[in-house]
């Protein structure tokens, strides 16, 4: 990965950049060291129109349906002047709890895009596991996809462009694995839903007949 501060190539999970010393700890004075709860779309800059937000939510739903392990999140806001959006994106991918039950696992497969509309800057960070699967140029490609829309202050368009870019990067990696073999019967084959406390709707509230069904008698 590239150091978010000086762009030197560094090892993933290296505690600090060997060239400039940048580390998560160096950002503590600005953000602390606590996890922060975030939605996929955080618009602290109030730059997204309602229609942009609705469309973006649908786009991100589609992306997560196509690639269930992956999520993409966006933060729009004014950043501290001494921090660049790459650094903030890096902090968020490490300290953001993105409304998912498996926070630490999912961040490994997350992409965070940070836009400071007032400063006209944008940055991105990719989770470690996902980064290891993608080309080194992936962050640049995502950012370049966003730039045309951002240059016209079309923030919804920038979200769409980023999501399309991430999908295009992931599609060659995705493997469709349809279930082609029938499920092999285990030791409990022949049991019924009632054996698991599940009662068929058609039997209403009556007790389920415990005599073996014809198919079970044949066995
Ligand atoms: Zn550095």
PDB file of N, CA and C in Angstrom, residues 64-167:
ATOM      1  N   UNK A  64     -23.466  -4.196  -3.116  1.00  0.00           N
ATOM      2  CA  UNK A  64     -23.292  -5.174  -2.031  1.00  0.00           C
ATOM      3  C   UNK A  64     -24.005  -6.496  -2.337  1.00  0.00           C
ATOM      4  N   UNK A  65     -25.049  -6.425  -3.170  1.00  0.00           N
ATOM      5  CA  UNK A  65     -25.691  -7.672  -3.596  1.00  0.00           C
ATOM      6  C   UNK A  65     -24.773  -8.426  -4.559  1.00  0.00           C
ATOM      7  N   UNK A  66     -24.116  -7.688  -5.437  1.00  0.00           N
ATOM      8  CA  UNK A  66     -23.237  -8.330  -6.425  1.00  0.00           C
ATOM      9  C   UNK A  66     -21.961  -8.860  -5.770  1.00  0.00           C
ATOM     10  N   UNK A  67     -21.466  -8.133  -4.764  1.00  0.00           N
ATOM     11  CA  UNK A  67     -20.208  -8.507  -4.097  1.00  0.00           C
ATOM     12  C   UNK A  67     -20.448  -8.464  -2.591  1.00  0.00           C
ATOM     13  N   UNK A  68     -21.025  -9.552  -2.032  1.00  0.00           N
ATOM     14  CA  UNK A  68     -21.527  -9.495  -0.643  1.00  0.00           C
ATOM     15  C   UNK A  68     -20.462  -9.226   0.422  1.00  0.00           C
ATOM     16  N   UNK A  69     -19.198  -9.516   0.133  1.00  0.00           N
ATOM     17  CA  UNK A  69     -18.179  -9.288   1.167  1.00  0.00           C
ATOM     18  C   UNK A  69     -17.741  -7.828   1.223  1.00  0.00           C
ATOM     19  N   UNK A  70     -18.106  -7.070   0.207  1.00  0.00           N
ATOM     20  CA  UNK A  70     -17.513  -5.742   0.010  1.00  0.00           C
ATOM     21  C   UNK A  70     -18.509  -4.632   0.347  1.00  0.00           C
ATOM     22  N   UNK A  71     -18.021  -3.517   0.860  1.00  0.00           N
ATOM     23  CA  UNK A  71     -18.854  -2.318   0.953  1.00  0.00           C
ATOM     24  C   UNK A  71     -18.023  -1.108   0.537  1.00  0.00           C
ATOM     25  N   UNK A  72     -18.725  -0.082   0.094  1.00  0.00           N
ATOM     26  CA  UNK A  72     -18.082   1.196  -0.221  1.00  0.00           C
ATOM     27  C   UNK A  72     -18.786   2.261   0.590  1.00  0.00           C
ATOM     28  N   UNK A  73     -18.022   3.111   1.258  1.00  0.00           N
ATOM     29  CA  UNK A  73     -18.604   4.170   2.091  1.00  0.00           C
ATOM     30  C   UNK A  73     -18.012   5.518   1.685  1.00  0.00           C
ATOM     31  N   UNK A  74     -18.797   6.557   1.921  1.00  0.00           N
ATOM     32  CA  UNK A  74     -18.383   7.909   1.524  1.00  0.00           C
ATOM     33  C   UNK A  74     -18.510   8.858   2.702  1.00  0.00           C
ATOM     34  N   UNK A  75     -17.526   9.719   2.848  1.00  0.00           N
ATOM     35  CA  UNK A  75     -17.579  10.782   3.851  1.00  0.00           C
ATOM     36  C   UNK A  75     -17.374  12.109   3.126  1.00  0.00           C
ATOM     37  N   UNK A  76     -18.347  13.005   3.282  1.00  0.00           N
ATOM     38  CA  UNK A  76     -18.227  14.361   2.740  1.00  0.00           C
ATOM     39  C   UNK A  76     -18.151  15.318   3.922  1.00  0.00           C
ATOM     40  N   UNK A  77     -17.063  16.070   4.020  1.00  0.00           N
ATOM     41  CA  UNK A  77     -16.960  16.988   5.144  1.00  0.00           C
ATOM     42  C   UNK A  77     -15.709  17.845   5.037  1.00  0.00           C
ATOM     43  N   UNK A  78     -15.661  18.875   5.867  1.00  0.00           N
ATOM     44  CA  UNK A  78     -14.473  19.736   5.926  1.00  0.00           C
ATOM     45  C   UNK A  78     -13.444  19.070   6.825  1.00  0.00           C
ATOM     46  N   UNK A  79     -12.247  18.895   6.307  1.00  0.00           N
ATOM     47  CA  UNK A  79     -11.202  18.201   7.055  1.00  0.00           C
ATOM     48  C   UNK A  79     -10.312  19.211   7.760  1.00  0.00           C
ATOM     49  N   UNK A  80      -9.632  18.776   8.834  1.00  0.00           N
ATOM     50  CA  UNK A  80      -8.642  19.661   9.457  1.00  0.00           C
ATOM     51  C   UNK A  80      -7.612  20.063   8.394  1.00  0.00           C
ATOM     52  N   UNK A  81      -7.210  21.320   8.341  1.00  0.00           N
ATOM     53  CA  UNK A  81      -6.332  21.803   7.252  1.00  0.00           C
ATOM     54  C   UNK A  81      -5.030  21.025   7.106  1.00  0.00           C
ATOM     55  N   UNK A  82      -4.522  20.472   8.195  1.00  0.00           N
ATOM     56  CA  UNK A  82      -3.230  19.783   8.094  1.00  0.00           C
ATOM     57  C   UNK A  82      -3.373  18.332   7.634  1.00  0.00           C
ATOM     58  N   UNK A  83      -4.618  17.852   7.505  1.00  0.00           N
ATOM     59  CA  UNK A  83      -4.803  16.462   7.063  1.00  0.00           C
ATOM     60  C   UNK A  83      -5.311  16.432   5.632  1.00  0.00           C
ATOM     61  N   UNK A  84      -4.809  15.463   4.860  1.00  0.00           N
ATOM     62  CA  UNK A  84      -5.333  15.294   3.509  1.00  0.00           C
ATOM     63  C   UNK A  84      -6.396  14.181   3.519  1.00  0.00           C
ATOM     64  N   UNK A  85      -7.226  14.129   2.478  1.00  0.00           N
ATOM     65  CA  UNK A  85      -8.321  13.145   2.479  1.00  0.00           C
ATOM     66  C   UNK A  85      -7.845  11.700   2.448  1.00  0.00           C
ATOM     67  N   UNK A  86      -6.631  11.463   1.926  1.00  0.00           N
ATOM     68  CA  UNK A  86      -6.083  10.104   1.964  1.00  0.00           C
ATOM     69  C   UNK A  86      -5.887   9.651   3.412  1.00  0.00           C
ATOM     70  N   UNK A  87      -5.351  10.568   4.219  1.00  0.00           N
ATOM     71  CA  UNK A  87      -5.090  10.240   5.620  1.00  0.00           C
ATOM     72  C   UNK A  87      -6.397   9.984   6.364  1.00  0.00           C
ATOM     73  N   UNK A  88      -7.397  10.809   6.083  1.00  0.00           N
ATOM     74  CA  UNK A  88      -8.680  10.649   6.774  1.00  0.00           C
ATOM     75  C   UNK A  88      -9.359   9.350   6.336  1.00  0.00           C
ATOM     76  N   UNK A  89      -9.269   9.033   5.029  1.00  0.00           N
ATOM     77  CA  UNK A  89      -9.839   7.777   4.539  1.00  0.00           C
ATOM     78  C   UNK A  89      -9.149   6.589   5.212  1.00  0.00           C
ATOM     79  N   UNK A  90      -7.840   6.668   5.348  1.00  0.00           N
ATOM     80  CA  UNK A  90      -7.067   5.608   6.005  1.00  0.00           C
ATOM     81  C   UNK A  90      -7.513   5.456   7.468  1.00  0.00           C
ATOM     82  N   UNK A  91      -7.721   6.594   8.140  1.00  0.00           N
ATOM     83  CA  UNK A  91      -8.157   6.525   9.540  1.00  0.00           C
ATOM     84  C   UNK A  91      -9.549   5.883   9.623  1.00  0.00           C
ATOM     85  N   UNK A  92     -10.442   6.269   8.712  1.00  0.00           N
ATOM     86  CA  UNK A  92     -11.813   5.753   8.750  1.00  0.00           C
ATOM     87  C   UNK A  92     -11.871   4.252   8.456  1.00  0.00           C
ATOM     88  N   UNK A  93     -11.040   3.774   7.530  1.00  0.00           N
ATOM     89  CA  UNK A  93     -11.089   2.337   7.226  1.00  0.00           C
ATOM     90  C   UNK A  93     -10.563   1.539   8.425  1.00  0.00           C
ATOM     91  N   UNK A  94      -9.757   2.188   9.258  1.00  0.00           N
ATOM     92  CA  UNK A  94      -9.236   1.523  10.457  1.00  0.00           C
ATOM     93  C   UNK A  94     -10.080   1.756  11.700  1.00  0.00           C
ATOM     94  N   UNK A  95     -10.820   2.851  11.758  1.00  0.00           N
ATOM     95  CA  UNK A  95     -11.552   3.194  12.978  1.00  0.00           C
ATOM     96  C   UNK A  95     -13.051   3.395  12.766  1.00  0.00           C
ATOM     97  N   UNK A  96     -13.544   3.123  11.570  1.00  0.00           N
ATOM     98  CA  UNK A  96     -14.963   3.317  11.302  1.00  0.00           C
ATOM     99  C   UNK A  96     -15.740   2.035  11.534  1.00  0.00           C
ATOM    100  N   UNK A  97     -16.864   2.136  12.229  1.00  0.00           N
ATOM    101  CA  UNK A  97     -17.783   1.015  12.418  1.00  0.00           C
ATOM    102  C   UNK A  97     -18.948   1.266  11.462  1.00  0.00           C
ATOM    103  N   UNK A  98     -18.911   0.586  10.303  1.00  0.00           N
ATOM    104  CA  UNK A  98     -19.825   0.929   9.215  1.00  0.00           C
ATOM    105  C   UNK A  98     -21.137   0.155   9.262  1.00  0.00           C
ATOM    106  N   UNK A  99     -21.863   0.285  10.354  1.00  0.00           N
ATOM    107  CA  UNK A  99     -23.204  -0.294  10.455  1.00  0.00           C
ATOM    108  C   UNK A  99     -23.282  -1.712   9.905  1.00  0.00           C
ATOM    109  N   UNK A 100     -22.426  -2.562  10.413  1.00  0.00           N
ATOM    110  CA  UNK A 100     -22.450  -3.957  10.001  1.00  0.00           C
ATOM    111  C   UNK A 100     -22.123  -4.818  11.211  1.00  0.00           C
ATOM    112  N   UNK A 101     -22.737  -6.007  11.307  1.00  0.00           N
ATOM    113  CA  UNK A 101     -22.494  -6.829  12.504  1.00  0.00           C
ATOM    114  C   UNK A 101     -21.066  -7.338  12.597  1.00  0.00           C
ATOM    115  N   UNK A 102     -20.372  -7.437  11.477  1.00  0.00           N
ATOM    116  CA  UNK A 102     -19.006  -7.957  11.527  1.00  0.00           C
ATOM    117  C   UNK A 102     -18.040  -6.849  11.136  1.00  0.00           C
ATOM    118  N   UNK A 103     -17.938  -5.875  12.034  1.00  0.00           N
ATOM    119  CA  UNK A 103     -17.224  -4.656  11.733  1.00  0.00           C
ATOM    120  C   UNK A 103     -15.780  -4.893  11.329  1.00  0.00           C
ATOM    121  N   UNK A 104     -15.020  -5.591  12.189  1.00  0.00           N
ATOM    122  CA  UNK A 104     -13.597  -5.695  11.918  1.00  0.00           C
ATOM    123  C   UNK A 104     -13.348  -6.514  10.665  1.00  0.00           C
ATOM    124  N   UNK A 105     -14.174  -7.545  10.467  1.00  0.00           N
ATOM    125  CA  UNK A 105     -13.983  -8.384   9.287  1.00  0.00           C
ATOM    126  C   UNK A 105     -14.340  -7.604   8.029  1.00  0.00           C
ATOM    127  N   UNK A 106     -15.445  -6.892   8.087  1.00  0.00           N
ATOM    128  CA  UNK A 106     -15.918  -6.230   6.874  1.00  0.00           C
ATOM    129  C   UNK A 106     -15.007  -5.076   6.459  1.00  0.00           C
ATOM    130  N   UNK A 107     -14.397  -4.396   7.396  1.00  0.00           N
ATOM    131  CA  UNK A 107     -13.526  -3.287   6.991  1.00  0.00           C
ATOM    132  C   UNK A 107     -12.362  -3.777   6.137  1.00  0.00           C
ATOM    133  N   UNK A 108     -11.990  -5.032   6.318  1.00  0.00           N
ATOM    134  CA  UNK A 108     -10.937  -5.612   5.485  1.00  0.00           C
ATOM    135  C   UNK A 108     -11.316  -5.573   4.015  1.00  0.00           C
ATOM    136  N   UNK A 109     -12.616  -5.599   3.769  1.00  0.00           N
ATOM    137  CA  UNK A 109     -13.118  -5.622   2.390  1.00  0.00           C
ATOM    138  C   UNK A 109     -13.867  -4.333   2.060  1.00  0.00           C
ATOM    139  N   UNK A 110     -13.507  -3.251   2.742  1.00  0.00           N
ATOM    140  CA  UNK A 110     -14.197  -1.988   2.518  1.00  0.00           C
ATOM    141  C   UNK A 110     -13.394  -1.038   1.650  1.00  0.00           C
ATOM    142  N   UNK A 111     -14.110  -0.102   1.056  1.00  0.00           N
ATOM    143  CA  UNK A 111     -13.487   1.020   0.348  1.00  0.00           C
ATOM    144  C   UNK A 111     -14.102   2.283   0.940  1.00  0.00           C
ATOM    145  N   UNK A 112     -13.274   3.216   1.384  1.00  0.00           N
ATOM    146  CA  UNK A 112     -13.775   4.480   1.917  1.00  0.00           C
ATOM    147  C   UNK A 112     -13.289   5.622   1.043  1.00  0.00           C
ATOM    148  N   UNK A 113     -14.234   6.452   0.615  1.00  0.00           N
ATOM    149  CA  UNK A 113     -13.884   7.639  -0.170  1.00  0.00           C
ATOM    150  C   UNK A 113     -14.193   8.870   0.673  1.00  0.00           C
ATOM    151  N   UNK A 114     -13.239   9.782   0.762  1.00  0.00           N
ATOM    152  CA  UNK A 114     -13.391  11.010   1.545  1.00  0.00           C
ATOM    153  C   UNK A 114     -13.307  12.207   0.609  1.00  0.00           C
ATOM    154  N   UNK A 115     -14.328  13.063   0.680  1.00  0.00           N
ATOM    155  CA  UNK A 115     -14.366  14.259  -0.168  1.00  0.00           C
ATOM    156  C   UNK A 115     -14.501  15.481   0.732  1.00  0.00           C
ATOM    157  N   UNK A 116     -13.622  16.458   0.535  1.00  0.00           N
ATOM    158  CA  UNK A 116     -13.770  17.749   1.199  1.00  0.00           C
ATOM    159  C   UNK A 116     -14.239  18.738   0.127  1.00  0.00           C
ATOM    160  N   UNK A 117     -15.560  19.002   0.055  1.00  0.00           N
ATOM    161  CA  UNK A 117     -16.076  19.834  -1.043  1.00  0.00           C
ATOM    162  C   UNK A 117     -15.512  21.254  -1.013  1.00  0.00           C
ATOM    163  N   UNK A 118     -15.315  21.804   0.183  1.00  0.00           N
ATOM    164  CA  UNK A 118     -14.831  23.185   0.275  1.00  0.00           C
ATOM    165  C   UNK A 118     -13.397  23.293  -0.233  1.00  0.00           C
ATOM    166  N   UNK A 119     -12.573  22.310   0.122  1.00  0.00           N
ATOM    167  CA  UNK A 119     -11.170  22.334  -0.302  1.00  0.00           C
ATOM    168  C   UNK A 119     -10.990  21.781  -1.710  1.00  0.00           C
ATOM    169  N   UNK A 120     -12.015  21.083  -2.209  1.00  0.00           N
ATOM    170  CA  UNK A 120     -11.906  20.476  -3.539  1.00  0.00           C
ATOM    171  C   UNK A 120     -10.917  19.329  -3.579  1.00  0.00           C
ATOM    172  N   UNK A 121     -10.884  18.539  -2.509  1.00  0.00           N
ATOM    173  CA  UNK A 121      -9.941  17.421  -2.464  1.00  0.00           C
ATOM    174  C   UNK A 121     -10.700  16.114  -2.256  1.00  0.00           C
ATOM    175  N   UNK A 122     -10.073  15.021  -2.667  1.00  0.00           N
ATOM    176  CA  UNK A 122     -10.685  13.693  -2.546  1.00  0.00           C
ATOM    177  C   UNK A 122      -9.593  12.669  -2.283  1.00  0.00           C
ATOM    178  N   UNK A 123      -9.925  11.663  -1.489  1.00  0.00           N
ATOM    179  CA  UNK A 123      -8.967  10.591  -1.206  1.00  0.00           C
ATOM    180  C   UNK A 123      -9.716   9.293  -1.005  1.00  0.00           C
ATOM    181  N   UNK A 124      -8.997   8.177  -1.070  1.00  0.00           N
ATOM    182  CA  UNK A 124      -9.644   6.885  -0.852  1.00  0.00           C
ATOM    183  C   UNK A 124      -8.705   5.945  -0.124  1.00  0.00           C
ATOM    184  N   UNK A 125      -9.295   4.994   0.592  1.00  0.00           N
ATOM    185  CA  UNK A 125      -8.511   3.944   1.251  1.00  0.00           C
ATOM    186  C   UNK A 125      -9.249   2.632   1.043  1.00  0.00           C
ATOM    187  N   UNK A 126      -8.480   1.581   0.842  1.00  0.00           N
ATOM    188  CA  UNK A 126      -9.044   0.251   0.593  1.00  0.00           C
ATOM    189  C   UNK A 126      -8.608  -0.677   1.717  1.00  0.00           C
ATOM    190  N   UNK A 127      -9.544  -1.485   2.234  1.00  0.00           N
ATOM    191  CA  UNK A 127      -9.233  -2.430   3.309  1.00  0.00           C
ATOM    192  C   UNK A 127      -8.113  -3.389   2.896  1.00  0.00           C
ATOM    193  N   UNK A 128      -7.395  -3.891   3.892  1.00  0.00           N
ATOM    194  CA  UNK A 128      -6.188  -4.679   3.609  1.00  0.00           C
ATOM    195  C   UNK A 128      -6.468  -5.899   2.736  1.00  0.00           C
ATOM    196  N   UNK A 129      -7.536  -6.640   3.056  1.00  0.00           N
ATOM    197  CA  UNK A 129      -7.797  -7.877   2.313  1.00  0.00           C
ATOM    198  C   UNK A 129      -8.151  -7.575   0.859  1.00  0.00           C
ATOM    199  N   UNK A 130      -8.970  -6.559   0.679  1.00  0.00           N
ATOM    200  CA  UNK A 130      -9.372  -6.199  -0.684  1.00  0.00           C
ATOM    201  C   UNK A 130      -8.191  -5.634  -1.461  1.00  0.00           C
ATOM    202  N   UNK A 131      -7.393  -4.847  -0.785  1.00  0.00           N
ATOM    203  CA  UNK A 131      -6.232  -4.241  -1.440  1.00  0.00           C
ATOM    204  C   UNK A 131      -5.281  -5.309  -1.982  1.00  0.00           C
ATOM    205  N   UNK A 132      -5.171  -6.414  -1.222  1.00  0.00           N
ATOM    206  CA  UNK A 132      -4.242  -7.467  -1.650  1.00  0.00           C
ATOM    207  C   UNK A 132      -4.732  -8.169  -2.919  1.00  0.00           C
ATOM    208  N   UNK A 133      -6.031  -8.020  -3.226  1.00  0.00           N
ATOM    209  CA  UNK A 133      -6.585  -8.671  -4.417  1.00  0.00           C
ATOM    210  C   UNK A 133      -6.571  -7.763  -5.638  1.00  0.00           C
ATOM    211  N   UNK A 134      -6.465  -6.465  -5.391  1.00  0.00           N
ATOM    212  CA  UNK A 134      -6.589  -5.495  -6.484  1.00  0.00           C
ATOM    213  C   UNK A 134      -5.214  -5.017  -6.959  1.00  0.00           C
ATOM    214  N   UNK A 135      -5.197  -4.468  -8.163  1.00  0.00           N
ATOM    215  CA  UNK A 135      -3.956  -3.895  -8.686  1.00  0.00           C
ATOM    216  C   UNK A 135      -3.573  -2.676  -7.855  1.00  0.00           C
ATOM    217  N   UNK A 136      -2.292  -2.373  -7.846  1.00  0.00           N
ATOM    218  CA  UNK A 136      -1.794  -1.236  -7.062  1.00  0.00           C
ATOM    219  C   UNK A 136      -2.406   0.088  -7.527  1.00  0.00           C
ATOM    220  N   UNK A 137      -2.849   0.094  -8.795  1.00  0.00           N
ATOM    221  CA  UNK A 137      -3.419   1.318  -9.359  1.00  0.00           C
ATOM    222  C   UNK A 137      -4.887   1.512  -8.979  1.00  0.00           C
ATOM    223  N   UNK A 138      -5.477   0.563  -8.253  1.00  0.00           N
ATOM    224  CA  UNK A 138      -6.918   0.627  -7.969  1.00  0.00           C
ATOM    225  C   UNK A 138      -7.346   1.939  -7.297  1.00  0.00           C
ATOM    226  N   UNK A 139      -6.644   2.398  -6.232  1.00  0.00           N
ATOM    227  CA  UNK A 139      -7.085   3.647  -5.601  1.00  0.00           C
ATOM    228  C   UNK A 139      -7.080   4.824  -6.583  1.00  0.00           C
ATOM    229  N   UNK A 140      -6.046   4.888  -7.425  1.00  0.00           N
ATOM    230  CA  UNK A 140      -5.968   5.975  -8.411  1.00  0.00           C
ATOM    231  C   UNK A 140      -7.125   5.887  -9.392  1.00  0.00           C
ATOM    232  N   UNK A 141      -7.472   4.672  -9.810  1.00  0.00           N
ATOM    233  CA  UNK A 141      -8.564   4.504 -10.772  1.00  0.00           C
ATOM    234  C   UNK A 141      -9.893   4.958 -10.176  1.00  0.00           C
ATOM    235  N   UNK A 142     -10.111   4.636  -8.899  1.00  0.00           N
ATOM    236  CA  UNK A 142     -11.363   5.043  -8.246  1.00  0.00           C
ATOM    237  C   UNK A 142     -11.425   6.568  -8.165  1.00  0.00           C
ATOM    238  N   UNK A 143     -10.304   7.175  -7.768  1.00  0.00           N
ATOM    239  CA  UNK A 143     -10.278   8.636  -7.644  1.00  0.00           C
ATOM    240  C   UNK A 143     -10.467   9.308  -9.003  1.00  0.00           C
ATOM    241  N   UNK A 144      -9.784   8.786 -10.011  1.00  0.00           N
ATOM    242  CA  UNK A 144      -9.903   9.390 -11.349  1.00  0.00           C
ATOM    243  C   UNK A 144     -11.333   9.302 -11.870  1.00  0.00           C
ATOM    244  N   UNK A 145     -12.023   8.222 -11.495  1.00  0.00           N
ATOM    245  CA  UNK A 145     -13.420   8.079 -11.930  1.00  0.00           C
ATOM    246  C   UNK A 145     -14.299   9.163 -11.312  1.00  0.00           C
ATOM    247  N   UNK A 146     -13.941   9.588 -10.100  1.00  0.00           N
ATOM    248  CA  UNK A 146     -14.776  10.563  -9.383  1.00  0.00           C
ATOM    249  C   UNK A 146     -14.522  12.007  -9.834  1.00  0.00           C
ATOM    250  N   UNK A 147     -13.332  12.264 -10.336  1.00  0.00           N
ATOM    251  CA  UNK A 147     -12.909  13.650 -10.573  1.00  0.00           C
ATOM    252  C   UNK A 147     -13.830  14.445 -11.514  1.00  0.00           C
ATOM    253  N   UNK A 148     -14.245  13.874 -12.675  1.00  0.00           N
ATOM    254  CA  UNK A 148     -15.096  14.687 -13.571  1.00  0.00           C
ATOM    255  C   UNK A 148     -16.360  15.192 -12.876  1.00  0.00           C
ATOM    256  N   UNK A 149     -17.043  14.339 -12.129  1.00  0.00           N
ATOM    257  CA  UNK A 149     -18.263  14.779 -11.439  1.00  0.00           C
ATOM    258  C   UNK A 149     -17.924  15.781 -10.333  1.00  0.00           C
ATOM    259  N   UNK A 150     -16.858  15.518  -9.596  1.00  0.00           N
ATOM    260  CA  UNK A 150     -16.491  16.425  -8.498  1.00  0.00           C
ATOM    261  C   UNK A 150     -16.128  17.806  -9.019  1.00  0.00           C
ATOM    262  N   UNK A 151     -15.522  17.847 -10.196  1.00  0.00           N
ATOM    263  CA  UNK A 151     -15.109  19.141 -10.739  1.00  0.00           C
ATOM    264  C   UNK A 151     -16.319  20.010 -11.087  1.00  0.00           C
ATOM    265  N   UNK A 152     -17.502  19.373 -11.211  1.00  0.00           N
ATOM    266  CA  UNK A 152     -18.737  20.132 -11.440  1.00  0.00           C
ATOM    267  C   UNK A 152     -19.618  20.151 -10.189  1.00  0.00           C
ATOM    268  N   UNK A 153     -19.015  19.823  -9.052  1.00  0.00           N
ATOM    269  CA  UNK A 153     -19.752  19.781  -7.777  1.00  0.00           C
ATOM    270  C   UNK A 153     -20.969  18.859  -7.850  1.00  0.00           C
ATOM    271  N   UNK A 154     -20.848  17.803  -8.664  1.00  0.00           N
ATOM    272  CA  UNK A 154     -21.926  16.807  -8.743  1.00  0.00           C
ATOM    273  C   UNK A 154     -21.538  15.636  -7.838  1.00  0.00           C
ATOM    274  N   UNK A 155     -21.918  15.759  -6.574  1.00  0.00           N
ATOM    275  CA  UNK A 155     -21.438  14.795  -5.580  1.00  0.00           C
ATOM    276  C   UNK A 155     -22.131  13.446  -5.719  1.00  0.00           C
ATOM    277  N   UNK A 156     -23.413  13.482  -6.085  1.00  0.00           N
ATOM    278  CA  UNK A 156     -24.109  12.218  -6.342  1.00  0.00           C
ATOM    279  C   UNK A 156     -23.475  11.485  -7.518  1.00  0.00           C
ATOM    280  N   UNK A 157     -23.121  12.240  -8.541  1.00  0.00           N
ATOM    281  CA  UNK A 157     -22.468  11.644  -9.712  1.00  0.00           C
ATOM    282  C   UNK A 157     -21.124  11.037  -9.344  1.00  0.00           C
ATOM    283  N   UNK A 158     -20.430  11.663  -8.401  1.00  0.00           N
ATOM    284  CA  UNK A 158     -19.130  11.136  -7.963  1.00  0.00           C
ATOM    285  C   UNK A 158     -19.300   9.795  -7.252  1.00  0.00           C
ATOM    286  N   UNK A 159     -20.375   9.671  -6.475  1.00  0.00           N
ATOM    287  CA  UNK A 159     -20.647   8.395  -5.791  1.00  0.00           C
ATOM    288  C   UNK A 159     -20.919   7.311  -6.827  1.00  0.00           C
ATOM    289  N   UNK A 160     -21.754   7.641  -7.810  1.00  0.00           N
ATOM    290  CA  UNK A 160     -22.076   6.658  -8.859  1.00  0.00           C
ATOM    291  C   UNK A 160     -20.801   6.225  -9.587  1.00  0.00           C
ATOM    292  N   UNK A 161     -19.949   7.203  -9.909  1.00  0.00           N
ATOM    293  CA  UNK A 161     -18.716   6.899 -10.642  1.00  0.00           C
ATOM    294  C   UNK A 161     -17.789   6.017  -9.823  1.00  0.00           C
ATOM    295  N   UNK A 162     -17.685   6.298  -8.528  1.00  0.00           N
ATOM    296  CA  UNK A 162     -16.815   5.494  -7.665  1.00  0.00           C
ATOM    297  C   UNK A 162     -17.347   4.067  -7.559  1.00  0.00           C
ATOM    298  N   UNK A 163     -18.666   3.934  -7.389  1.00  0.00           N
ATOM    299  CA  UNK A 163     -19.260   2.605  -7.255  1.00  0.00           C
ATOM    300  C   UNK A 163     -19.066   1.800  -8.541  1.00  0.00           C
ATOM    301  N   UNK A 164     -19.230   2.459  -9.690  1.00  0.00           N
ATOM    302  CA  UNK A 164     -19.020   1.774 -10.969  1.00  0.00           C
ATOM    303  C   UNK A 164     -17.567   1.335 -11.097  1.00  0.00           C
ATOM    304  N   UNK A 165     -16.663   2.210 -10.686  1.00  0.00           N
ATOM    305  CA  UNK A 165     -15.240   1.890 -10.771  1.00  0.00           C
ATOM    306  C   UNK A 165     -14.901   0.680  -9.896  1.00  0.00           C
ATOM    307  N   UNK A 166     -15.432   0.661  -8.662  1.00  0.00           N
ATOM    308  CA  UNK A 166     -15.164  -0.469  -7.759  1.00  0.00           C
ATOM    309  C   UNK A 166     -15.750  -1.752  -8.353  1.00  0.00           C
ATOM    310  N   UNK A 167     -16.964  -1.668  -8.899  1.00  0.00           N
ATOM    311  CA  UNK A 167     -17.576  -2.859  -9.521  1.00  0.00           C
ATOM    312  C   UNK A 167     -16.719  -3.372 -10.673  1.00  0.00           C
TER     313      UNK A 167
END
